[in-house]
Structure formats: C-alpha cells, structure tokens
Coordinates of C-alpha atoms in Angstrom, one line a residue:
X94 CA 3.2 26.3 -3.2
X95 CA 2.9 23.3 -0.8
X96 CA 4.3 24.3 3.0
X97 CA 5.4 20.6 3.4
X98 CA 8.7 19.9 3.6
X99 CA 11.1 16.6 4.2
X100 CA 11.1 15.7 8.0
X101 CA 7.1 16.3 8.3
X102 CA 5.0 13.8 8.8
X103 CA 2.7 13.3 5.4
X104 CA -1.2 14.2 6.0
X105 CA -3.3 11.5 6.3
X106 CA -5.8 11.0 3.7
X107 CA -8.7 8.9 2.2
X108 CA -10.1 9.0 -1.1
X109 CA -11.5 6.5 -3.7
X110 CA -9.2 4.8 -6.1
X111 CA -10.4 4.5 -10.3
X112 CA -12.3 1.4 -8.9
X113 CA -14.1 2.5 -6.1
X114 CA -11.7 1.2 -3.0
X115 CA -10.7 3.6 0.0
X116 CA -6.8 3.8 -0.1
X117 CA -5.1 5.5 3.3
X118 CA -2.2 7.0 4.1
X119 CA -2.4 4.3 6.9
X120 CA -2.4 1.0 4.2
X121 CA 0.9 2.0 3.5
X122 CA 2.3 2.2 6.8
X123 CA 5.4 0.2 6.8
X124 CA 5.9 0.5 3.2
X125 CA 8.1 3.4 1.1
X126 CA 5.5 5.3 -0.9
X127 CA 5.4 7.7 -3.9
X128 CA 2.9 9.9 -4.0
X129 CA 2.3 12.1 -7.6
X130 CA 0.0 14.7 -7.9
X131 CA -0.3 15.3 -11.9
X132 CA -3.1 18.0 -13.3
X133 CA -5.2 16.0 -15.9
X134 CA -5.4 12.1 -17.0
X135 CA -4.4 11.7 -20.6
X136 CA -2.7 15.0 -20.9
X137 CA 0.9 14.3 -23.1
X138 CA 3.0 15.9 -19.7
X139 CA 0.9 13.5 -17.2
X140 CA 1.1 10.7 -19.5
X141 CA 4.5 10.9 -19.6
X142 CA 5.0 11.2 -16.1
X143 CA 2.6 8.2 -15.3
X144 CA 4.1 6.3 -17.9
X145 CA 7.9 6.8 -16.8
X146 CA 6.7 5.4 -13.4
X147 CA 5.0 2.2 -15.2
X148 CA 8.2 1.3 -17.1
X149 CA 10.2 1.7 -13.7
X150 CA 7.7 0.0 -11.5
X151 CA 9.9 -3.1 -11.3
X152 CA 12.6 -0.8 -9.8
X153 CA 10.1 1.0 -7.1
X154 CA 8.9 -2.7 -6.0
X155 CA 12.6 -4.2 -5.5
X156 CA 13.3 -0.8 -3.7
X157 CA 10.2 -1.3 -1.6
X158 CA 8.4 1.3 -2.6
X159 CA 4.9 1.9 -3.5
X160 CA 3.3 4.3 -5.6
X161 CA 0.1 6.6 -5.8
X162 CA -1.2 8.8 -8.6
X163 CA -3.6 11.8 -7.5
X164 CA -5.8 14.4 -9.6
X165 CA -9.0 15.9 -9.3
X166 CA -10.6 13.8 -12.3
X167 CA -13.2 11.6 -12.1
X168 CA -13.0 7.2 -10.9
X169 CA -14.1 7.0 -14.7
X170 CA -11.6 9.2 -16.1
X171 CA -9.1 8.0 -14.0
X172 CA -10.2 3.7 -14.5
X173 CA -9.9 4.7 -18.5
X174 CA -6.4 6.3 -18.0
X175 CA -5.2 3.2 -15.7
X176 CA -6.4 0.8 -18.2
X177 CA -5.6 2.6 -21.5
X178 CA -1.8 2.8 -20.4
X179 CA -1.6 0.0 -17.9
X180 CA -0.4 1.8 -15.0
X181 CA 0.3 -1.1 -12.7
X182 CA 0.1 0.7 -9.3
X183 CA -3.7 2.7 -7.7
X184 CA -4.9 6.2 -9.1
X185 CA -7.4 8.5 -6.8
X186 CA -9.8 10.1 -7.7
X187 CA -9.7 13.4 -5.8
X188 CA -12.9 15.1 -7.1
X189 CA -13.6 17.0 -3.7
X190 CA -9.9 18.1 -3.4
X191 CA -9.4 16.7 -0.1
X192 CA -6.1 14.8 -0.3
X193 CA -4.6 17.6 -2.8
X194 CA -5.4 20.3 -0.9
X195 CA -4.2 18.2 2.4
X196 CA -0.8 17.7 0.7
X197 CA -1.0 21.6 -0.6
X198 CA -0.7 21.3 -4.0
X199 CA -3.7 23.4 -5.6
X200 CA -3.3 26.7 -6.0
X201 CA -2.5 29.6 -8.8
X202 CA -1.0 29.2 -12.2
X203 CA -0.2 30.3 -15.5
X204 CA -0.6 29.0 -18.6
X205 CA -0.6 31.1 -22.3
X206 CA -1.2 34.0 -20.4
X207 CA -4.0 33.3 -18.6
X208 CA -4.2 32.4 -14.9
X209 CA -6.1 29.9 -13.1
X210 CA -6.7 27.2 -10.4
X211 CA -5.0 23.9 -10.8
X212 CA -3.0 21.5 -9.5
X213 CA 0.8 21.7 -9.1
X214 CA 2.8 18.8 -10.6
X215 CA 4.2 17.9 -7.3
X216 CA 5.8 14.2 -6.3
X217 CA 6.1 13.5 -2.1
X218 CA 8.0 10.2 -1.8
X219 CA 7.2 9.2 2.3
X220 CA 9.0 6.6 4.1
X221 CA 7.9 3.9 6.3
X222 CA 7.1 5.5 9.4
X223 CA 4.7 8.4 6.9
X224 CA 7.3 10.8 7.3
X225 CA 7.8 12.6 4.1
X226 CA 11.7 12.0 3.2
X227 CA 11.3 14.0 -0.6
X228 CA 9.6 16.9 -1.9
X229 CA 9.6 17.3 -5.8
X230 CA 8.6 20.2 -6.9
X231 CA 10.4 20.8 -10.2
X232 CA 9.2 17.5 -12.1
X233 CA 10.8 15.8 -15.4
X234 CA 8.0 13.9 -16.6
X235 CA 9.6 12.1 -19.4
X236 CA 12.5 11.0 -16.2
X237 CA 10.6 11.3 -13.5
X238 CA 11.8 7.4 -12.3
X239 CA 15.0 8.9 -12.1
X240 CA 14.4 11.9 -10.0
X241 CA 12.9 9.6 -7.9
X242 CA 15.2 6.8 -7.4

C-alpha cells in the first residue's frame, strides 16, 4: 500500500483538526510523533485503536512523543468522537484526502466480498528531525500502545 518506508522523510501536511486549527507536520518538529490513519470515527476497530492510545497517552508524553489521529470524516464527526471518548491528543479531519493520500494510505480493499476505496489502518511513528523511524502496517487495535512503544 503506502511506498513510505523508515529512513524517509514524512510528507509534510496541513489539515484542520475536529476544532478548526491548522496542525503541520512542521509544529511537531523537535518532537517524536505518532501518526494513525484509522478508516471511520466510532467504528468498534477504530475505537479501540484510539482508545488504546488514550489509556497509554501518559506513556507517549513521558517518552516524548506526540500523537495524531487522521481519517477522511468530517471536524463534526471527528469533535463528537474526541469528545465522546476523550481522546486527549488532536484528530484531523482529512475530508479532501490530502494528508492520507500524502502519507499513501488510500487505496483498494476488501470487505464481505465486496471491494472498495478506503483507508488503510496504517500507524507512521516519525522522529524529531520528521524522519519517519516506523511503519505499521499490520495494526492490533485493542494493543496498539504496545506495538508502538
């Protein structure tokens, strides 16, 4: 799916968080950062995922990391999932695609059968000087933390 690998330097984006503010690549420079792209807000797998992050946010911050949620659903969606589970860290609100195309992660899949466009569950963790350190592909949502970490 995505053509970036560790030892590339992560794309440089911009796009609205759930409450309207531009987050960059380039507000995070100095900084660790986690980067998740997930397929839909308040989905049970994305949930989980998001979720697993919150309860281990303490445990990113001592590290020095940051972290980033990223789909294609709306700032309203996405405010109503931040708030509803209490996600402590920013979600974006890629509605155009831009930063999850940038980062390569839409494209084909399969679901029941049926094949479609979407976005693949993919986690870049990128280090201080935005050079991407981790690609995670093959995501455990319920242990995701740990996959990380």
């Amino acid at each position: 799916m995505t053509t970036l690998k560790a030892g590339d330097n992560a794309p440089n984006f911009s796009a609205l968080d759930q409450d309207g503010n531009t987050i960059t690549l380039g507000d995070y420079k100095g900084k660790k950062l986690v980067v998740f792209f997930y397929p839909k807000a308040n989905t049970p797998g994305c949930t989980a995922e998001a979720c697993n992050l919150r309860d281990n946010y303490q445990v990113f911050k001592t590290q020095g990391y940051e972290i980033i949620g990223v789909s294609a659903d709306s700032a309203k969606h996405q405010s109503n999932f931040r708030n509803k589970f209490e996600l402590p860290y920013p979600l974006l609100a890629d509605e155009d695609k831009a930063v999850i195309e940038a980062f390569g992660v839409w494209g084909p899949k399969k679901f029941m059968g049926k094949e479609y466009d979407g976005i693949h569950r993919t986690t870049f963790v990128i280090d201080e000087n935005g050079v991407i350190s981790e690609v995670i592909g093959k995501v455990k949502t319920k242990d995701h933390a740990a996959q990380i970490l």
